[in-house]
Short mmCIF file of C-alpha atoms and ligand atoms in Angstrom, two decimals:
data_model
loop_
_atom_site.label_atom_id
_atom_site.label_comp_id
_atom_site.label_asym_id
_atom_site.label_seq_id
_atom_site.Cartn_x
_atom_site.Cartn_y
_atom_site.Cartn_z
CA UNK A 1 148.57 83.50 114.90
CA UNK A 2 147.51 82.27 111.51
CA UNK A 3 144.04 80.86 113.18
CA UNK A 4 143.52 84.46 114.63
CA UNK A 5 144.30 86.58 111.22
CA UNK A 6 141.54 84.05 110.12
CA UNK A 7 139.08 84.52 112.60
CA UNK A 8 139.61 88.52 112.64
CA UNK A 9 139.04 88.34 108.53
CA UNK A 10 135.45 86.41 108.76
CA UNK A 11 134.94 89.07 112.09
CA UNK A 12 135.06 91.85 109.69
CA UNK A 13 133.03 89.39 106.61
CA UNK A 14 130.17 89.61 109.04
CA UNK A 15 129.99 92.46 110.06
CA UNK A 16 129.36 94.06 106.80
CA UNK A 17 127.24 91.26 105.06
CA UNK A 18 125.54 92.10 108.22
CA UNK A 19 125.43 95.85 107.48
CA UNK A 20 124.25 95.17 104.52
CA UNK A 21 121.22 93.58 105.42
CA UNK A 22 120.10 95.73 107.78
CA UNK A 23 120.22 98.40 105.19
CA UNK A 24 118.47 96.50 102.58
CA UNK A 25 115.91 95.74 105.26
CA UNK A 26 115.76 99.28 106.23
CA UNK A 27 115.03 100.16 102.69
CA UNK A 28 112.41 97.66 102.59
CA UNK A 29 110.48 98.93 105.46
CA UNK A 30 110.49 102.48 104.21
CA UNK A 31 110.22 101.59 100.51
CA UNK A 32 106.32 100.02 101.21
CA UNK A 33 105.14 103.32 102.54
CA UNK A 34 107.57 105.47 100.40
CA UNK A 35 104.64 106.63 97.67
CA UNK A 36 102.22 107.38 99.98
CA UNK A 37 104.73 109.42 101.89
CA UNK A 38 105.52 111.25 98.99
CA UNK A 39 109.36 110.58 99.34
CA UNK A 40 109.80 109.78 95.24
CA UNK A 41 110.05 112.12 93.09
CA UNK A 42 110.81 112.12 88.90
CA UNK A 43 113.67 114.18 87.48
CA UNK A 44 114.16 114.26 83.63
CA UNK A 45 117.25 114.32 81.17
CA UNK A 46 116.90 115.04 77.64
CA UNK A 47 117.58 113.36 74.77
CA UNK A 48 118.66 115.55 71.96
CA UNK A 49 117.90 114.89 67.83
CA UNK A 50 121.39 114.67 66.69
CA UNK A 51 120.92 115.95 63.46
CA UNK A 52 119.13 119.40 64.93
CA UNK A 53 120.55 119.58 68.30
CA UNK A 54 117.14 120.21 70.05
CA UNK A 55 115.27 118.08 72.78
CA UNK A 56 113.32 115.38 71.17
CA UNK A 57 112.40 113.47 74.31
CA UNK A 58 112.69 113.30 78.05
CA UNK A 59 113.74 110.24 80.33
CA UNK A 60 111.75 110.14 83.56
CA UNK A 61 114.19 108.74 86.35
CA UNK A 62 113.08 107.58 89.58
CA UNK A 63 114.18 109.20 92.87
CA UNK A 64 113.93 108.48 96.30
CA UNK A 65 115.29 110.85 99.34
CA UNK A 66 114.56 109.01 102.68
CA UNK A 67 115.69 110.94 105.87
CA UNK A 68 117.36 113.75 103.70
CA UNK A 69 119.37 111.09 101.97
CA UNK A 70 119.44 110.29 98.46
CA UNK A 71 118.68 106.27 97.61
CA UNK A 72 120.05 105.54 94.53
CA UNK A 73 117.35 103.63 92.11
CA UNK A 74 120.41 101.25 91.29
CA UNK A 75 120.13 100.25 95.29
CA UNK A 76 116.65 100.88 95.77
CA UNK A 77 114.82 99.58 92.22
CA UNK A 78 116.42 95.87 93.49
CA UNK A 79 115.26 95.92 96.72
CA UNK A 80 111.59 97.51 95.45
CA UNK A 81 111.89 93.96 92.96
CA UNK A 82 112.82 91.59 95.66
CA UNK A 83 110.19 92.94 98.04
CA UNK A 84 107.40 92.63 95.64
CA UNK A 85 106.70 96.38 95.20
CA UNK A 86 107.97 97.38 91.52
CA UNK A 87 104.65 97.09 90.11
CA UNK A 88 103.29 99.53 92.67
CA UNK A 89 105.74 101.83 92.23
CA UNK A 90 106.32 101.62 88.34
CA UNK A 91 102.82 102.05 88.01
CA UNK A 92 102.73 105.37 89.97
CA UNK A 93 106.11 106.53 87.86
CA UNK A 94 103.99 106.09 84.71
CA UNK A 95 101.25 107.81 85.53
CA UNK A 96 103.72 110.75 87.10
CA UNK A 97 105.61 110.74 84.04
CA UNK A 98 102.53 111.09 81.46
CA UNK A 99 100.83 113.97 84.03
CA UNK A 100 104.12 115.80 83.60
CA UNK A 101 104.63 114.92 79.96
CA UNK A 102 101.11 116.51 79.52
CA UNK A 103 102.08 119.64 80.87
CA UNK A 104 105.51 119.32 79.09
CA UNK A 105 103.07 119.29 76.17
CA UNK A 106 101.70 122.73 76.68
CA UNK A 107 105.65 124.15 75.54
CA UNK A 108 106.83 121.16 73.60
CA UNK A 109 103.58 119.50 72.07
CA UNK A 110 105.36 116.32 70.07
CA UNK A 111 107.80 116.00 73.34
CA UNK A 112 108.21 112.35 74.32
CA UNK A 113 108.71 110.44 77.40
CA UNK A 114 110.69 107.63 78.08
CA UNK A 115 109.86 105.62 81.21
CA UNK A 116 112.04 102.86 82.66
CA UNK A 117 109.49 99.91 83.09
CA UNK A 118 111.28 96.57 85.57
CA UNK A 119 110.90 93.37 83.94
CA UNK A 120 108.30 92.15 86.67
CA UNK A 121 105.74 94.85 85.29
CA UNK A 122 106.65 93.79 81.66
CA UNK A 123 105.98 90.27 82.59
CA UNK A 124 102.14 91.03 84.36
CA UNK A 125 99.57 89.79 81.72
CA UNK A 126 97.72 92.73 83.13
CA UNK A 127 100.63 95.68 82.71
CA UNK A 128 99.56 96.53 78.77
CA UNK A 129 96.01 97.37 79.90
CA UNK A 130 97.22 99.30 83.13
CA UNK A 131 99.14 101.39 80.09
CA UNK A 132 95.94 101.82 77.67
CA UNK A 133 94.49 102.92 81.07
CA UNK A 134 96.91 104.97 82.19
CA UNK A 135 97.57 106.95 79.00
CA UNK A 136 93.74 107.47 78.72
CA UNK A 137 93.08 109.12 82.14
CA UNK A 138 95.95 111.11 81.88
CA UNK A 139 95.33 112.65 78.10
CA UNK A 140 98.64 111.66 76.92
CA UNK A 141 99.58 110.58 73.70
CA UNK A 142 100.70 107.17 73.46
CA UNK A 143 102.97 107.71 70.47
CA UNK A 144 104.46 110.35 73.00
CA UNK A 145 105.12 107.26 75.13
CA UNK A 146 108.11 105.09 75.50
CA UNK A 147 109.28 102.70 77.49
CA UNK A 148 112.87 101.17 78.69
CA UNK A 149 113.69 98.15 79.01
CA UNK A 150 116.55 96.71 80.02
CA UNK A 151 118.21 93.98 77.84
CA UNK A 152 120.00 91.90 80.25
CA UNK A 153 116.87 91.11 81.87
CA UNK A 154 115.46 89.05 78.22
CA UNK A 155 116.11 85.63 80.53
CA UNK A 156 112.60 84.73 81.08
CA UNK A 157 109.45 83.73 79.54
CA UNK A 158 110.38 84.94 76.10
CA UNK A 159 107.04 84.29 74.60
CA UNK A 160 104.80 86.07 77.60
CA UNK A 161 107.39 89.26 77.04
CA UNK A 162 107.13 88.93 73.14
CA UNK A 163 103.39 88.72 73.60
CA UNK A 164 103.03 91.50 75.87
CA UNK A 165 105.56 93.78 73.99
CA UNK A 166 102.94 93.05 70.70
CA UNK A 167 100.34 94.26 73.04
CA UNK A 168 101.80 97.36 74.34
CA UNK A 169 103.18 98.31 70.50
CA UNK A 170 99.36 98.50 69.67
CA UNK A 171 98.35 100.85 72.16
CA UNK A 172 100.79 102.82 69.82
CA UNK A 173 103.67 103.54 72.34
CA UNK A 174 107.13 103.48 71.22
CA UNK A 175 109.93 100.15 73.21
CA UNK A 176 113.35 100.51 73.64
CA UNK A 177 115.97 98.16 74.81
CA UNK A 178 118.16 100.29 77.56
CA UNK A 179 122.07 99.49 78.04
CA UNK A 180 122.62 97.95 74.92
CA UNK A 181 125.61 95.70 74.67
CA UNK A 182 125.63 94.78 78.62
CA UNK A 183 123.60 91.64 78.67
CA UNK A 184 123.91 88.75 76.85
CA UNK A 185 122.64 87.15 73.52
CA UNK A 186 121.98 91.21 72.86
CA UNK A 187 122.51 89.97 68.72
CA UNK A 188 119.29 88.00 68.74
CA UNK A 189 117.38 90.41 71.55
CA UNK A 190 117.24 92.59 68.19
CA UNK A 191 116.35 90.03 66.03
CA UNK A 192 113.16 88.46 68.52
CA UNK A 193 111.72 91.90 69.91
CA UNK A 194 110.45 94.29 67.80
CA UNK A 195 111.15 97.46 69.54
CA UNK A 196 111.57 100.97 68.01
CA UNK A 197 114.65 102.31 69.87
CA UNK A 198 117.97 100.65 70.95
CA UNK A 199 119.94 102.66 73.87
CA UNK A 200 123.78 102.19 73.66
CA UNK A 201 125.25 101.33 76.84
CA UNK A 202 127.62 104.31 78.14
CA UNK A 203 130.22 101.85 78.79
CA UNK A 204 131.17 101.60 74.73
CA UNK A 205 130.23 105.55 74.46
CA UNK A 206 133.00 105.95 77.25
CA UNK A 207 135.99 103.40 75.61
CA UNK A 208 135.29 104.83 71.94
CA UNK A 209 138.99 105.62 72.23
CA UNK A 210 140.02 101.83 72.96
CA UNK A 211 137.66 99.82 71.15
CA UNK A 212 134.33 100.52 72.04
CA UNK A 213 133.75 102.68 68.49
CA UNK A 214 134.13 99.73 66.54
CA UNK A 215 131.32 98.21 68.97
CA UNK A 216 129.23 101.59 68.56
CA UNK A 217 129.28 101.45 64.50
CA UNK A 218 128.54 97.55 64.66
CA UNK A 219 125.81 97.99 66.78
CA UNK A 220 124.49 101.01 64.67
CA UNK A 221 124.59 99.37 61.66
CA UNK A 222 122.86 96.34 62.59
CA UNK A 223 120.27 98.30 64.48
CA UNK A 224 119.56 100.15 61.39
CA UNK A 225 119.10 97.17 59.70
CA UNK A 226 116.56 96.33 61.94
CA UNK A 227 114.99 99.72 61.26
CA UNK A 228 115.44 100.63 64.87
CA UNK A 229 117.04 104.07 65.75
CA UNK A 230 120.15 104.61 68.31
CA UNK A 231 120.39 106.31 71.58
CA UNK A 232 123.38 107.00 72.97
CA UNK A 233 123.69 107.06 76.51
CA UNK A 234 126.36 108.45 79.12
CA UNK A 235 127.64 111.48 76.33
CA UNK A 236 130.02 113.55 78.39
CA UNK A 237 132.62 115.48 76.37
CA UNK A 238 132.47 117.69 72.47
CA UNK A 239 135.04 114.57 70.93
CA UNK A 240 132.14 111.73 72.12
CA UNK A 241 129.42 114.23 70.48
CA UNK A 242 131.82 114.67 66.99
CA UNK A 243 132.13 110.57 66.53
CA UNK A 244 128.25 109.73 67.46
CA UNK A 245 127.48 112.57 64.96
CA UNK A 246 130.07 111.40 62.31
CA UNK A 247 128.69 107.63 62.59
CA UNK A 248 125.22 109.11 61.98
CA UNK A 249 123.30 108.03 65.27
CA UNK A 250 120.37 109.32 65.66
CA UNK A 251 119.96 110.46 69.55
CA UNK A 252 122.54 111.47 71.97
CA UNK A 253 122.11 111.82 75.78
CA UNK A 254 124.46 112.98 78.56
CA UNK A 255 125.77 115.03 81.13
CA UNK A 256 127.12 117.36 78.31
CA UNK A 257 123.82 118.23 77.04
CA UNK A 258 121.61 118.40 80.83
CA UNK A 259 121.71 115.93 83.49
CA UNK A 260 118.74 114.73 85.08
CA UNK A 261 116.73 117.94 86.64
CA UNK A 262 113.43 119.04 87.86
CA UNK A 263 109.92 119.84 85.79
CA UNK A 264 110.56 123.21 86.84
CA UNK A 265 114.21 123.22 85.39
CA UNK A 266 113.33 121.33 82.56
CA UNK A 267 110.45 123.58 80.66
CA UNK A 268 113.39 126.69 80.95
CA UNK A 269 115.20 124.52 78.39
CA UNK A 270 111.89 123.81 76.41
CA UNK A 271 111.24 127.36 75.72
P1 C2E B 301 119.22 104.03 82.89
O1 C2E B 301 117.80 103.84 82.52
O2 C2E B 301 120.24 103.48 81.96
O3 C2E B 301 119.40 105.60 83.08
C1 C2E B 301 120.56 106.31 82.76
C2 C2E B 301 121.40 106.57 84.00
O4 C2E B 301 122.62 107.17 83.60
C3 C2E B 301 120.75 107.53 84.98
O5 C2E B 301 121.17 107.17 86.29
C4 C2E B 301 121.38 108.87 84.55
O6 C2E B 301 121.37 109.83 85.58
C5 C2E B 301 122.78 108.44 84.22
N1 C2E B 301 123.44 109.31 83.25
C6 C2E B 301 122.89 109.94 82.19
N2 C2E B 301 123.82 110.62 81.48
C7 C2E B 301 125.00 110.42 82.09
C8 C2E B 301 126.35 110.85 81.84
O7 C2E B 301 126.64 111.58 80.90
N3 C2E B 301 127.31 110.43 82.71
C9 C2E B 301 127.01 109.63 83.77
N4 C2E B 301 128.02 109.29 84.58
N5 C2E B 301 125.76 109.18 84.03
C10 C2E B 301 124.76 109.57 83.21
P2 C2E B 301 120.15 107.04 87.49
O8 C2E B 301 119.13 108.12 87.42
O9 C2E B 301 120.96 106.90 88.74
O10 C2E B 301 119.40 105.68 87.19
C11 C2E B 301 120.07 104.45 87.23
C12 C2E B 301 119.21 103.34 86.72
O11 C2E B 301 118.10 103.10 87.60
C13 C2E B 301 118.57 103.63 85.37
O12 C2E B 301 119.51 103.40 84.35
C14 C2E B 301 117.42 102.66 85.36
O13 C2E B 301 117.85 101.38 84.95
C15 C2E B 301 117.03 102.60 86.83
N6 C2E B 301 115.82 103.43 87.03
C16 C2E B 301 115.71 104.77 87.21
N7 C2E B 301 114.41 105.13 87.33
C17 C2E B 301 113.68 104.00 87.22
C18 C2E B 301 112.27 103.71 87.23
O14 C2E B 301 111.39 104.59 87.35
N8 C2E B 301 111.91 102.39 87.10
C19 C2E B 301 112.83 101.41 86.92
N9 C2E B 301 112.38 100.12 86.79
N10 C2E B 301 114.15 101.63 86.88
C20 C2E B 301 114.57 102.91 87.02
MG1 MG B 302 116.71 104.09 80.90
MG1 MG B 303 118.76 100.48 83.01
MG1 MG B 304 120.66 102.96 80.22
#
């Protein structure tokens, strides 16, 4: 009896590790062909100056509808990293982002754009000049231009990313360090890379009630310390909005100012 309960739990183990894998290979497949298929797609969510309540900058976010379903980047940016295709793809998201923040520019001239960039890309001796390039052929301003990066990922070759995050800051394009507070040794991530922007993870937005608002001001502080201005990320509700304002950070973005929406939906809120 015992042996079988056994047998039927690993039965059932199997069968989804193996579901699992045929997804992620699915993914993979389509994911090589996806840009030249046109199946991705940018939407944008603003971030909003606290201190005068308008749109200071846009973040371009990746998606991906395959079959008339929606891939979430979370499951698909892995699998494009895995495969070997992130620099492909990142490369085509900047250059869709800076085309769109150029016609953004034509309602909102100073508007910026901030464009998650995958540690592999970040890591590529060549990635700083691919920017230079990029920003050049499309007309857009690289002090217009930022890009994410996501702390948790500062495990490698610290002094190729330091070197390559010099580079990029003298093309003149603004760094920030995305989900604050979610990776580790994020203390001395601020103290080693010079960046201009540090994006509070929504998790600490979300808990200000149990904790996470002492995290919020200590991070604040020591960010401003380091000259570097706060984002933060995941604001949902008026009471969230009050205690960013009250602690004086600088940006706020969320689902209660836009969520992520089309070009076309976004220049109706840049009039
Ligand atoms: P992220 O860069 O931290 O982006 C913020 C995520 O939080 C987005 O999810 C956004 O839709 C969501 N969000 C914003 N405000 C709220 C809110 O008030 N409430 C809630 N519940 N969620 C909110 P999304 O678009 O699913 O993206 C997930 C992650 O995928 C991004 O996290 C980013 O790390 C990655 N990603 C997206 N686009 C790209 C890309 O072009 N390249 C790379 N390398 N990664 C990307
Ligand atoms: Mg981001
Ligand atoms: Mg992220
Ligand atoms: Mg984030």
């Amino acid at each position: 009896n015992q042996k079988r309960s056994e047998k039927g739990r690993v039965g059932v183990f199997d069968e989804s590790l193996r579901e699992h894998l045929l997804r992620e290979l699915r993914l993979r497949d389509h994911l090589e062909n996806a840009v030249h298929r046109h199946e991705l797609f940018l939407v944008y969510q603003p971030i909003i100056a606290t201190d005068t309540g308008k749109i200071d900058a846009v973040e371009a976010l990746l998606r991906w509808r395959l079959d008339n379903e929606m891939i979430p980047p979370d499951e698909f940016i892995g699998v494009a990293e895995q495969y070997g295709f992130i620099r492909a793809i990142g490369l085509w998201v900047l250059g869709e982002a800076c085309l769109a923040g150029k016609r953004m520019h034509a309602q909102s001239p100073e508007l910026g754009i901030s464009v998650n960039v995958s540690i592999q890309q970040l890591l590529d001796e060549d990635f700083p000049d691919e920017v230079a390039a990029t920003l050049k052929h499309t007309d857009f301003p690289a002090h217009c231009l930022d890009l994410e990066i996501t702390e948790s990922l500062f495990a490698h070759d610290k002094r190729r990313l330091i070197d390559n995050i010099a580079r990029l800051k003298k093309t003149g394009i603004k760094v920030s360090i995305d989900d604050f507070g979610t990776g580790y040794s994020s203390l001395s991530v601020m103290q080693e890379f010079h960046v201009d922007y540090v994006k509070i993870d929504r998790s600490f937005i979300w808990s200000m009630d149990t904790g996470g608002r002492a995290i919020v001001e200590a991070v604040s502080q020591i960010a401003s310390a380091f000259d570097y201005k706060v984002v933060a990320e995941g604001v949902e509700t008026e009471e969230q909005r009050r205690l960013l304002t009250n602690m004086g950070i600088e940006y706020l973005q969320g689902y209660l100012f836009l969520p992520p929406v089309s070009e076309e939906q976004l220049m109706q809120h840049l009039l």
